Coordinates of C-alpha atoms in Angstrom, one line a residue:
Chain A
X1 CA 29.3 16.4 -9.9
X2 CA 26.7 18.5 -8.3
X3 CA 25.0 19.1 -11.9
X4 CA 21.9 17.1 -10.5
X5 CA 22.0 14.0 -11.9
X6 CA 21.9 12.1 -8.4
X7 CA 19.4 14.2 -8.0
X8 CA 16.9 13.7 -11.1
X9 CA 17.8 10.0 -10.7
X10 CA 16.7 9.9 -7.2
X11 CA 13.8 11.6 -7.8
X12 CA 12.6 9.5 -10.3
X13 CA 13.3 6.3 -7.8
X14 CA 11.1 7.8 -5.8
X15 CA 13.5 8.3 -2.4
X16 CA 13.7 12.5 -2.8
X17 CA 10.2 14.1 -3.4
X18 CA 10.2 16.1 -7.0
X19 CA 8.9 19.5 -6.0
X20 CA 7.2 19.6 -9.4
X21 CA 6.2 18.1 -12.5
X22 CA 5.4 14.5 -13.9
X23 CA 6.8 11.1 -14.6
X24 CA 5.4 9.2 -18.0
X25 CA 6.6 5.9 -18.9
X26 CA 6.4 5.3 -22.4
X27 CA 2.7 6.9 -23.2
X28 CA 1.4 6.0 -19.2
X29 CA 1.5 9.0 -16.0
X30 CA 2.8 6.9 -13.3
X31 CA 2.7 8.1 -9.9
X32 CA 5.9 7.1 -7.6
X33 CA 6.1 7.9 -4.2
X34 CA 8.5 5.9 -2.6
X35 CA 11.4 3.0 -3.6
X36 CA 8.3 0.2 -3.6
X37 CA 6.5 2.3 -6.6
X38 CA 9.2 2.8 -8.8
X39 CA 10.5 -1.1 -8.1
X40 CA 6.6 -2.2 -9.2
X41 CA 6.8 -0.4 -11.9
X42 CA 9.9 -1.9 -13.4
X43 CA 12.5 1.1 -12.3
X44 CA 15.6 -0.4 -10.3
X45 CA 18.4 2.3 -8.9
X46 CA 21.9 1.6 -8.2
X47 CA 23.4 4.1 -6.2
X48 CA 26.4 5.9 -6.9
X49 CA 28.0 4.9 -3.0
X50 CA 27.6 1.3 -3.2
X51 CA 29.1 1.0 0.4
X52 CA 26.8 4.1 2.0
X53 CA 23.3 2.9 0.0
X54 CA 23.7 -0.2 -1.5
X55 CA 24.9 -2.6 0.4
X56 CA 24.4 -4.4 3.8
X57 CA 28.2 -4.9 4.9
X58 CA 27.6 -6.8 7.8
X59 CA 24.6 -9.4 5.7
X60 CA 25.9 -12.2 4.0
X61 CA 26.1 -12.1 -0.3
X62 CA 23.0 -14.3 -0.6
X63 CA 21.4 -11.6 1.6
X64 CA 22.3 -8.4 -0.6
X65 CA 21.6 -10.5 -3.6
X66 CA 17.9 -11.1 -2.6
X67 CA 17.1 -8.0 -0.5
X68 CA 15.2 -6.9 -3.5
X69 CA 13.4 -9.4 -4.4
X70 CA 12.5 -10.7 -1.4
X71 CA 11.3 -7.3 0.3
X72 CA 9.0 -6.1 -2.9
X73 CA 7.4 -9.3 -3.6
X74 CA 4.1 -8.6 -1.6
X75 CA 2.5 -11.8 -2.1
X76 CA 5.0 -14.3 -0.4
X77 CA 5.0 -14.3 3.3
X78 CA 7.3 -16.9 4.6
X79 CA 11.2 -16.7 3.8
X80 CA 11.8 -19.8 0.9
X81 CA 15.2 -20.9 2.1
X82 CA 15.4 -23.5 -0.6
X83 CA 14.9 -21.1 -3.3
X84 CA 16.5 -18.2 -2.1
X85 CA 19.6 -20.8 -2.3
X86 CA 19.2 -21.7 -5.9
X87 CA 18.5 -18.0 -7.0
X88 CA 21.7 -16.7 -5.1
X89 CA 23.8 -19.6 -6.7
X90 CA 22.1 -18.7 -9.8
X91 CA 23.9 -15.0 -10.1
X92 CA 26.6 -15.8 -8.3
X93 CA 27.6 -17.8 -11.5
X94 CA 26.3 -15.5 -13.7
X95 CA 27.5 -12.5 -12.7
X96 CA 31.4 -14.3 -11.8
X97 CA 30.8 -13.2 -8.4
X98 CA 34.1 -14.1 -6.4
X99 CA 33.2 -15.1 -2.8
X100 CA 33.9 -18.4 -0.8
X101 CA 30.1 -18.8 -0.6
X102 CA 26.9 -17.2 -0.3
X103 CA 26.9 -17.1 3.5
X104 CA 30.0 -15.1 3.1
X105 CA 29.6 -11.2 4.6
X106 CA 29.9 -8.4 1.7
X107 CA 32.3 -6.3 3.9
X108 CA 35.0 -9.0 3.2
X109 CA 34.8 -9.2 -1.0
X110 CA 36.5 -6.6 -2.8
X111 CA 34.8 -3.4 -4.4
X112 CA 34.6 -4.9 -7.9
X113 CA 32.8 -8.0 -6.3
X114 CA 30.7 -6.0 -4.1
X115 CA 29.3 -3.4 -7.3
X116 CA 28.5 -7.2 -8.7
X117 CA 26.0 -7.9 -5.7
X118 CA 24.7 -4.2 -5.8
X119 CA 24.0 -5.1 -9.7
X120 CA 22.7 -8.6 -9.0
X121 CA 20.2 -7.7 -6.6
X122 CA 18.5 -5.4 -9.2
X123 CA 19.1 -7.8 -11.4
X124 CA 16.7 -10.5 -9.4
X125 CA 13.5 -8.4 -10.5
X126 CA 14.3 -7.9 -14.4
X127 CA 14.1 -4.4 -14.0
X128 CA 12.9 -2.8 -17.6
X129 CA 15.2 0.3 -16.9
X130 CA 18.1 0.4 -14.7
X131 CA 19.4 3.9 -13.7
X132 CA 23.3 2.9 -13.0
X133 CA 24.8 5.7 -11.3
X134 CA 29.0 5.7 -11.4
X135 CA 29.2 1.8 -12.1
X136 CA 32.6 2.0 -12.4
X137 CA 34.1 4.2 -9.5
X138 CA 36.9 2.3 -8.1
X139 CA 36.6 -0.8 -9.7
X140 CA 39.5 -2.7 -11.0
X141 CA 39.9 -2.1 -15.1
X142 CA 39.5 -6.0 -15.3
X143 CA 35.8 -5.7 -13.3
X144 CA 35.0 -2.8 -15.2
X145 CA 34.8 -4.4 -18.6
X146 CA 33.1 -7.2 -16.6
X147 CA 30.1 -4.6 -15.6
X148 CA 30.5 -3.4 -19.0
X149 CA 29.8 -6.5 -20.5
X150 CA 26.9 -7.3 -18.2
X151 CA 25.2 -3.5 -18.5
X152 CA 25.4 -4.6 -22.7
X153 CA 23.4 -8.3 -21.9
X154 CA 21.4 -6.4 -20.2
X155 CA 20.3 -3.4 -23.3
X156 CA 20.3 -7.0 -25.4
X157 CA 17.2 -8.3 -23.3
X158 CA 15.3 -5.4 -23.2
X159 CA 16.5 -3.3 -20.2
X160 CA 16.7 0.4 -20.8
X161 CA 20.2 1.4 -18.7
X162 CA 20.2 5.5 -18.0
X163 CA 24.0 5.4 -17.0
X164 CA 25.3 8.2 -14.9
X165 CA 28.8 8.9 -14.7
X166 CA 31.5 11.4 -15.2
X167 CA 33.6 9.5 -17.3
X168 CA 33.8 10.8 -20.4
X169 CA 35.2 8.1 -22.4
X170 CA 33.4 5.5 -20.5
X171 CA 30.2 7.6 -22.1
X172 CA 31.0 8.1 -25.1
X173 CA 31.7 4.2 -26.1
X174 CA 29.1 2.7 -24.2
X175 CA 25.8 5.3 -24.5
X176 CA 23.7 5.7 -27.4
X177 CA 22.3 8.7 -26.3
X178 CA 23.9 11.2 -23.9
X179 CA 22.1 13.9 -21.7
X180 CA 24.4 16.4 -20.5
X181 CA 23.3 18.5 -16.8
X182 CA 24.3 21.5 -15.8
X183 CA 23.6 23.0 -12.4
X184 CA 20.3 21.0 -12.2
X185 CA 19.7 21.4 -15.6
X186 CA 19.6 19.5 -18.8
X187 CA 21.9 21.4 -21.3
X188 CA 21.7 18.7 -24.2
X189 CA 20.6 16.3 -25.8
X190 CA 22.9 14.7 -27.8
X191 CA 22.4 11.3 -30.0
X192 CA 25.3 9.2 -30.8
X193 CA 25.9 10.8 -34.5
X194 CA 26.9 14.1 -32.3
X195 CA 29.3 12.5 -29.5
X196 CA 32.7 14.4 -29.1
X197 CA 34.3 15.2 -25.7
X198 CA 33.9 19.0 -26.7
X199 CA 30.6 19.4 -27.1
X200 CA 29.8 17.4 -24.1
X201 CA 32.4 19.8 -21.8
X202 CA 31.1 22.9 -23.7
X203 CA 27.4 21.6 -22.4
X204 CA 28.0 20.4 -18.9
X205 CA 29.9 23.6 -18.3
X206 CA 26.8 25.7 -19.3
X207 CA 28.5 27.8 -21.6
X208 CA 26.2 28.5 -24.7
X209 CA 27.2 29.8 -27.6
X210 CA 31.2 29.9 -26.7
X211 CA 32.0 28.3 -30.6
X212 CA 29.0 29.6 -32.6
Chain B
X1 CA 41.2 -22.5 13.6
X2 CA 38.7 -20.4 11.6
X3 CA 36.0 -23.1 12.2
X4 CA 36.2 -23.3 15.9
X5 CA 36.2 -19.5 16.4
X6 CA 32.9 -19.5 14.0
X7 CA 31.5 -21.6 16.4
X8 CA 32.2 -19.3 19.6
X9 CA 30.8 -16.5 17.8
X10 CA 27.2 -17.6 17.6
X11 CA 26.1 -15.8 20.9
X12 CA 22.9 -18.1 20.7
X13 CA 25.6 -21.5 21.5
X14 CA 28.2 -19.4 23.7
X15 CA 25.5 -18.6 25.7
X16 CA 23.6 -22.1 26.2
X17 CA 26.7 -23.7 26.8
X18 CA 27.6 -20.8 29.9
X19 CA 24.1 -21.8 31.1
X20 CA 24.3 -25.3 30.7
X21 CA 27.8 -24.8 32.8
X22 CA 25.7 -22.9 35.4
X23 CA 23.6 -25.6 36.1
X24 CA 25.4 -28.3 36.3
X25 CA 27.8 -26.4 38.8
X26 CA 25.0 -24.7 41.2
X27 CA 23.4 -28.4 40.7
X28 CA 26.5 -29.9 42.2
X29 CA 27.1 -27.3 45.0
X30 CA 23.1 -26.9 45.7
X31 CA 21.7 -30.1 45.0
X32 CA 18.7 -29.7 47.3
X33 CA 18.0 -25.6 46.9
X34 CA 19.0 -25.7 43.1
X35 CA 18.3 -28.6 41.5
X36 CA 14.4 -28.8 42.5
X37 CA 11.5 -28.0 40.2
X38 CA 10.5 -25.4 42.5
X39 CA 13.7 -23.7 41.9
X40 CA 13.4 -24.1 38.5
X41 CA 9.7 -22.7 38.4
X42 CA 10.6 -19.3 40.6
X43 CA 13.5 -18.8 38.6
X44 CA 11.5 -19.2 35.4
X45 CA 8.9 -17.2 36.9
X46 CA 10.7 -14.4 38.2
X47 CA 12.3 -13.9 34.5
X48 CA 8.8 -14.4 32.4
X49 CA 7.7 -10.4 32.7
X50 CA 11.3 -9.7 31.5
X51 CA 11.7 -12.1 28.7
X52 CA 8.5 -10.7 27.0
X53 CA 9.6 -7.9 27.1
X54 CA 12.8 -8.7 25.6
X55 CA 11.0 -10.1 22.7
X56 CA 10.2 -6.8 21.6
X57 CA 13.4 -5.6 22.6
X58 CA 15.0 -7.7 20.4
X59 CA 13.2 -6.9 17.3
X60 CA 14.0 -2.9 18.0
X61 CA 17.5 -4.0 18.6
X62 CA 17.7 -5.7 15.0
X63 CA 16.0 -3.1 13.3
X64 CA 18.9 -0.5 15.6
X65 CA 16.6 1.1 17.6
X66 CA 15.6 0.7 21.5
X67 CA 13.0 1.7 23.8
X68 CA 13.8 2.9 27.6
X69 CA 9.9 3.9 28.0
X70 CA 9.0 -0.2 28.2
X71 CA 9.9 0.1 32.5
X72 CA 7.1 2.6 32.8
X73 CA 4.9 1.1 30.1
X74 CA 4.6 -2.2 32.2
X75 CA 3.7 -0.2 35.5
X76 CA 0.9 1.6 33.6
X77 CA -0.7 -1.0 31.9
X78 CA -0.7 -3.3 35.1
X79 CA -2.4 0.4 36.9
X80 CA -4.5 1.5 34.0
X81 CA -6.3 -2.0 33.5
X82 CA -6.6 -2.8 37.5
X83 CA -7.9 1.1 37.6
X84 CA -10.9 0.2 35.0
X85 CA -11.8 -2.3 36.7
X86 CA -11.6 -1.7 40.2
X87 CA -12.8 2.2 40.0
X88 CA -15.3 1.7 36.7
X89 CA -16.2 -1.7 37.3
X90 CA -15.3 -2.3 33.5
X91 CA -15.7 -6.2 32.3
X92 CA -12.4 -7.4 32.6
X93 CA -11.5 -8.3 28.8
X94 CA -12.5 -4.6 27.8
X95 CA -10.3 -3.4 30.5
X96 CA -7.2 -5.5 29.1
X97 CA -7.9 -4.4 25.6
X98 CA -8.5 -0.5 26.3
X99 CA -5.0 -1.3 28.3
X100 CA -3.5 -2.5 25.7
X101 CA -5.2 0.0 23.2
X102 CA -3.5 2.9 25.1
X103 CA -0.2 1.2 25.6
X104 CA -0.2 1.2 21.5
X105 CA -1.0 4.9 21.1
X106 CA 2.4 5.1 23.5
X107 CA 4.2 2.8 20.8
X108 CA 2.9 4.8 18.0
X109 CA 4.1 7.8 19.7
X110 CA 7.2 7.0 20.0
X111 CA 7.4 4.9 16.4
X112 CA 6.2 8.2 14.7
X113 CA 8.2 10.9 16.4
X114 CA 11.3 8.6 15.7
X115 CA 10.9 7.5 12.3
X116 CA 9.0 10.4 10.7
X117 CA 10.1 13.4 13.1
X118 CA 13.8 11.9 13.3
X119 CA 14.1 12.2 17.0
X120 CA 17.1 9.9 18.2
X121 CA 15.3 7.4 19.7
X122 CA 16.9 8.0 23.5
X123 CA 16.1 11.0 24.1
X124 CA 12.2 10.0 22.6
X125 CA 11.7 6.8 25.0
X126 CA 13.4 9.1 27.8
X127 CA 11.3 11.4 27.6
X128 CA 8.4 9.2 27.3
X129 CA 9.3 7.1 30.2
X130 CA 9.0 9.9 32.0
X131 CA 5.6 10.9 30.7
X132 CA 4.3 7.3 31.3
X133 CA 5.4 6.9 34.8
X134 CA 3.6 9.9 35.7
X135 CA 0.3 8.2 33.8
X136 CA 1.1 5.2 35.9
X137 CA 1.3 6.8 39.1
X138 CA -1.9 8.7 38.2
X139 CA -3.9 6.1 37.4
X140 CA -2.7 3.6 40.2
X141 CA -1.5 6.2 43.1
X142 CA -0.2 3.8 46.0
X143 CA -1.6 0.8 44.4
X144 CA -4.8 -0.8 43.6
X145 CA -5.5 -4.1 45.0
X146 CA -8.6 -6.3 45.3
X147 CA -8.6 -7.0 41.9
X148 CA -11.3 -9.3 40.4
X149 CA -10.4 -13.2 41.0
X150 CA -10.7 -14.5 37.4
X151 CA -8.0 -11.4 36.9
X152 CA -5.4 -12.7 39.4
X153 CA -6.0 -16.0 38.1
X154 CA -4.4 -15.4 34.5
X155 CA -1.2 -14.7 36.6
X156 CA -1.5 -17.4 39.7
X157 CA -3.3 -20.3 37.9
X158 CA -0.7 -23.2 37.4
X159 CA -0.1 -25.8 34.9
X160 CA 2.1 -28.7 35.6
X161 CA 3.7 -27.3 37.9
X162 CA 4.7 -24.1 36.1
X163 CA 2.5 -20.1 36.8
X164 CA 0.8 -18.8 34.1
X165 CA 3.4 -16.1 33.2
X166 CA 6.4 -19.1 32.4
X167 CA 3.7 -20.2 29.5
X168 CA 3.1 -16.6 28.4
X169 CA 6.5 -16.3 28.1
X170 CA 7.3 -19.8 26.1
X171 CA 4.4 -19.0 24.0
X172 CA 5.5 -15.7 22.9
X173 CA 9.3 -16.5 23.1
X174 CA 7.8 -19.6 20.7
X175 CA 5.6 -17.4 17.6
X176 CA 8.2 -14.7 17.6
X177 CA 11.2 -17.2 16.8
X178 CA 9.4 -18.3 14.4
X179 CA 8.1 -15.4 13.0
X180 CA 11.5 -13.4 13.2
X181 CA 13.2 -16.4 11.0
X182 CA 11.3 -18.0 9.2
X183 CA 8.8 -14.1 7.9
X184 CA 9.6 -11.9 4.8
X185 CA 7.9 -9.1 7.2
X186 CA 10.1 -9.6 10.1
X187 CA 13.2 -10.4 8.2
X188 CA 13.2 -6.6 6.7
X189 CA 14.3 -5.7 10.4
X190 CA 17.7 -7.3 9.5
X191 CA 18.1 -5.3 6.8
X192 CA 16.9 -1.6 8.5
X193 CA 19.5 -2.2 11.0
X194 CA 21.9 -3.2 8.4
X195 CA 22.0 -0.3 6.4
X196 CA 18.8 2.1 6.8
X197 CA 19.1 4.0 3.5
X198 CA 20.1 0.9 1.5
X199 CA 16.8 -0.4 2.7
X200 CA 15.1 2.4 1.7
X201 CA 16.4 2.4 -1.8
X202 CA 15.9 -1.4 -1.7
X203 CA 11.8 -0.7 -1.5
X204 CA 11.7 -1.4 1.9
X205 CA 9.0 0.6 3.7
X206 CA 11.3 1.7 6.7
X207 CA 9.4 4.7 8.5
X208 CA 6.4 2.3 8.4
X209 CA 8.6 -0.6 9.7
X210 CA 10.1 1.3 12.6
X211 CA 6.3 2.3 13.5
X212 CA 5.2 -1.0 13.9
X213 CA 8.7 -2.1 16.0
X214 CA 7.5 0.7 18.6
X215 CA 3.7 -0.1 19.2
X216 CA 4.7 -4.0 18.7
X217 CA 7.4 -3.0 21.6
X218 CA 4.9 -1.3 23.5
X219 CA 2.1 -3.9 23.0
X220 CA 4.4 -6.6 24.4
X221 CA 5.3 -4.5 27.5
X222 CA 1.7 -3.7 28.4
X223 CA 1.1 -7.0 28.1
X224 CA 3.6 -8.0 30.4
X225 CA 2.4 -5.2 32.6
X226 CA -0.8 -6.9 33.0
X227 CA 0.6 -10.6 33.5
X228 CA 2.7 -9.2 36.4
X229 CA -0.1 -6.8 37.9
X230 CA -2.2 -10.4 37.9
X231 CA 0.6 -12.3 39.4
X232 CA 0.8 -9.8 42.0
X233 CA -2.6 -9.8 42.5
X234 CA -1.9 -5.6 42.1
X235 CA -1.0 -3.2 40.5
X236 CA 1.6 -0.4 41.6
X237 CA 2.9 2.1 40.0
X238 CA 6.6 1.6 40.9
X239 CA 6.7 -1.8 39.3
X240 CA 9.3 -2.0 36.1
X241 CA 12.1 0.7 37.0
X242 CA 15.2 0.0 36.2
X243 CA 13.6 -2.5 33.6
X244 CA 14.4 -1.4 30.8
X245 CA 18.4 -1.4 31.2
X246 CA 17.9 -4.8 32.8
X247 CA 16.1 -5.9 29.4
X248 CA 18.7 -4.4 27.1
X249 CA 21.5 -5.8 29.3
X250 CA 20.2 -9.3 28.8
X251 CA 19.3 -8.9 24.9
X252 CA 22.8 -7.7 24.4
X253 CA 24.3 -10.9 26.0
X254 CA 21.7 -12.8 23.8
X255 CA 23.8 -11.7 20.7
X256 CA 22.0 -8.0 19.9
X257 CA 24.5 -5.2 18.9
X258 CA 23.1 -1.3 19.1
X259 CA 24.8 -0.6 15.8
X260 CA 21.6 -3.2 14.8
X261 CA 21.2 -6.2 12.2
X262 CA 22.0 -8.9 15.0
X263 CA 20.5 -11.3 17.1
X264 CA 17.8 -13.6 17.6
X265 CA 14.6 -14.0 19.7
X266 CA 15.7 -16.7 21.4
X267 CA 18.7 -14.8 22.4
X268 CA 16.7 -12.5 24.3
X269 CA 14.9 -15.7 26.2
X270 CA 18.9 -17.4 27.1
X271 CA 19.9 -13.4 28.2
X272 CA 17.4 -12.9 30.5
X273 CA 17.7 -16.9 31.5
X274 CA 21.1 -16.4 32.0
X275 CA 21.3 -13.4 34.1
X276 CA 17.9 -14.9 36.2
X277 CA 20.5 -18.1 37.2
X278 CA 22.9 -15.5 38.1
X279 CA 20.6 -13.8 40.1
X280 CA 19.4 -17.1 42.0
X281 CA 22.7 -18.6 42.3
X282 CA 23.6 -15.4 44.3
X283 CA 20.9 -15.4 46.4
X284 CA 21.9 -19.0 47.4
X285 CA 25.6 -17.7 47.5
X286 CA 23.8 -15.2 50.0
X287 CA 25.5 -12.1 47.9
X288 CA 24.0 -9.1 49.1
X289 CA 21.8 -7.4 46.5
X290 CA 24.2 -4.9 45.9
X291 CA 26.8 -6.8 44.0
X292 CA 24.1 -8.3 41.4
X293 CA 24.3 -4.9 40.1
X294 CA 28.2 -4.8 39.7
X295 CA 28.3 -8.4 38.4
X296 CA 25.5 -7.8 35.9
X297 CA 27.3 -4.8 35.1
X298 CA 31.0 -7.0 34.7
X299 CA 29.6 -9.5 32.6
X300 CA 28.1 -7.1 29.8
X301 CA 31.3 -5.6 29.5
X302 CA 33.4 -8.9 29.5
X303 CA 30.8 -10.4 27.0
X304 CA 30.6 -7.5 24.6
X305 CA 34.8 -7.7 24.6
X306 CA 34.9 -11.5 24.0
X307 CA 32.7 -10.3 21.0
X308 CA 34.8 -7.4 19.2
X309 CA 37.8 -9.2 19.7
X310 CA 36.2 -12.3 17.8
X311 CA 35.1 -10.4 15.3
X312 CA 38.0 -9.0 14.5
X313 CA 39.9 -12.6 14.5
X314 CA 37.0 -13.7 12.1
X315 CA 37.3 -10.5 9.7
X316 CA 40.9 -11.2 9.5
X317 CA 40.6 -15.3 9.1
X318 CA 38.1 -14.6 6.5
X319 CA 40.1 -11.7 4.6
X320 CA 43.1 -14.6 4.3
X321 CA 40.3 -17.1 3.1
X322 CA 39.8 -14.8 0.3
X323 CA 43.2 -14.1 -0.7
X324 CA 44.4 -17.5 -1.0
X325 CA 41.2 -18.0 -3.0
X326 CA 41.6 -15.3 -5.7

């Protein structure tokens, strides 16, 4: 918390301006400005307060799920009723999503089915890397395994997942690479031969050198 | 139970039906003064300048914004075209378009210092209703009349029956129904007044967005400036005050809410509809002008009520739904 990571992750979105230096994916410079950049090229962002920034309560799930998808594809200019029908169906059975229908408003499902719509509507553009931040903030245990599950299909197919959270054990079983922040900072680097609690807590605390 | 209520809180058939019920009583108590086309064709008349501009209104509404500057815009654009003309002798399709042109630069004033700046919208459109009222009464002092024929005639002409303005207004009541539903562009609105920085992080373009909701607001409002100033035959520079919370009474009975993400465009044609009945049924009732205002003012409240308390029934029906589901 306050280390920055919200921060860094936003910046890379492209919704908080980066008062210096660069973005390369893979080999490429890329330049993102705004949310529409980073979405073209492949980034997707799910906010740590699904109610405050990732959601639109009041909009139906079929809505939510396609407000992605719908608003960044630049080409299409009339709304596709039919097919915005099938494609809401489509991860509302994939992704278990437990609502009466898709006209259903999101203010009326419960939080581990409402992180499901924030997920799906990423999900709709086959982002290549997600940044996830807190996933799993009050969720149910029995939902979290669920978006556990998914966040592992989703590594499976391709999709790099830069998960932020401050669960420690939550990191340490599901990461294969962990960067630890401090004050703004990266402290660490740490690849998954070198995961314990300790050195992570010695990192994130900015303490160098306390054991060596 | 659930399914009744659902229907009762769909402003767009509440609304109809209330109409409908107006009708058919004035019809019955009024047959002659009432039931006539003539009636018909002032009322619809007298409501066309509104209902355009409620168009726009509507769209700034969804999006959870609103414009109080669209009263004096109206008044200028009427002035500012019939000063071109009459004063410059400018060809009368330049002097709509310049008209128009500047009634956009207001829009994009007030678009800009809202989205980019982050001035609350009220105090923006209150201070540039101000502004543009003082343009208006520049431009068109007392009032400029003798305005070129062909100019009066886009407001006076008639077909079947119906002015000019009535077919403005269906027409532009007409494309923005359609556009609103059934266009990706104008469905984002929805989603601003939903939740403004989920749109954002959605890759929705909102400063640009709310831009464009402004000068389309504005464009709309000069436009219906010029109809009326045709009508008339004039244009004066008190003309649209009080318009504004007219407008955004009747768009709020049409199903709008200022929190934003509701309503439709043809909300904002049945709320200006509606309260135009209520206005002719008083003057048949011979009401004295001064209890419109009160009544107007009585039925917002009682319809914005009906609403939260329905909303709160459905929230609860739809939470029960839900747990006997799971």
């Amino acid at each position: 918390m306050g280390a920055g990571r919200s921060e860094v992750a936003q910046a890379i979105f492209g919704v908080t301006q980066k008062e210096k230096g660069g973005l390369k994916l893979g080999s490429r410079e890329v330049q993102i400005k705004r949310a529409t950049d980073a979405i073209k090229e492949g980034i997707g962002y799910l906010p740590e307060n699904r109610k405050e920034q990732g959601l639109f309560l009041e909009m139906s799930v079929a809505e939510n799920i396609l407000s992605v998808k719908a608003n960044n594809d630049h080409k299409t200019i009339f709304v596709d009723y039919r097919k915005n029908n099938s494609i809401t169906n489509e991860f509302i059975d994939k992704l278990e999503i437990k609502t009466p229908s898709g006209e259903t408003k999101v203010i009326n499902l419960s939080g581990g089915n409402q992180q499901k719509i924030v997920l799906a509507k990423w999900l709709t553009v086959n982002p290549q890397i997600l940044i996830v931040d807190e996933p799993t903030a009050g969720i149910d245990v029995g939902t979290k395994s669920e978006i556990y599950r998914l966040l592992n299909e989703l590594t499976e197919a391709g999709t790099s997942i830069i998960l932020i959270s401050s669960d420690l054990q939550e990191l340490l079983s599901i990461c294969d690479r962990i960067l630890v922040f401090c004050n703004g900072r990266i402290t660490a680097t740490l690849p998954r031969e070198q995961f314990s609690e300790e050195e992570i807590m010695h990192y994130s605390a900015g303490i160098k050198d306390m054991y060596k | 139970m659930s399914l009744n209520l659902k229907i009762f809180q769909d402003r767009v058939i509440t609304l109809s039906l209330t109409i409908a019920v107006l009708i058919i009583v004035s019809s019955l108590i009024w047959p002659q003064q009432f039931f006539s086309l003539e009636n018909l064709s002032l009322v619809l008349l007298n409501l066309s300048i509104d209902a355009i501009v409620a168009v726009g209104m509507m769209i700034l509404l969804i999006s959870g914004s609103f414009d109080l500057s669209v009263g004096s815009v109206v008044a200028f654009a009427g002035g500012f075209a019939a000063y071109l003309m009459y004063y410059w002798g400018v060809y009368m399709p330049v002097a709509i378009l310049a008209s128009l042109g500047v009634c956009m630069i207001f829009g994009f004033v007030n678009g800009w210092l809202v989205a980019r700046l982050g001035i609350n919208p009220l105090i923006q459109t209150l201070a540039m209703m101000g502004i543009i009222r003082g343009l208006a009464l520049m431009v068109s002092g007392s009032g400029i009349q003798n305005l070129p024929e062909g100019f009066n005639q886009l407001g006076q002409a008639k077909i079947l029956s119906f002015q000019m303005p009535v077919w403005y207004m269906i027409f532009i009541v007409g494309i923005f129904s359609f556009l609103v539903a059934r266009t990706i562009f104008f469905r984002r609105y929805y989603y601003i007044g939903g939740n403004e920085k989920a749109a954002v992080l959605s890759g929705i373009r909102v400063e640009r967005m709310k831009i464009f909701s402004f000068v389309l607001m504005s464009f709309l409002a000069g436009l219906a400036g010029i109809i009326l100033a045709a009508r008339l035959g004039a244009a004066m520079s008190t003309t649209g005050q009080g318009m504004e919370l007219r407008v955004i009474t009747a768009v709020i009975l049409g199903g709008a809410s200022l929190q934003g993400g509701q309503g439709k465009i043809i909300g904002a044609l049945l709320g200006t509809l509606f309260m135009g009945i209520i206005g002719n049924i008083m003057i048949l009732a011979r009401v004295s002008g001064y209890w419109q205002q009160i009544i107007f003012g009585i039925i917002l409240i009682v319809a914005v009520a009906i609403d939260i308390l329905l909303q709160r029934r459905a929230d609860r029906d739809a939470i029960v739904v839900l747990k006997t589901k799971a």
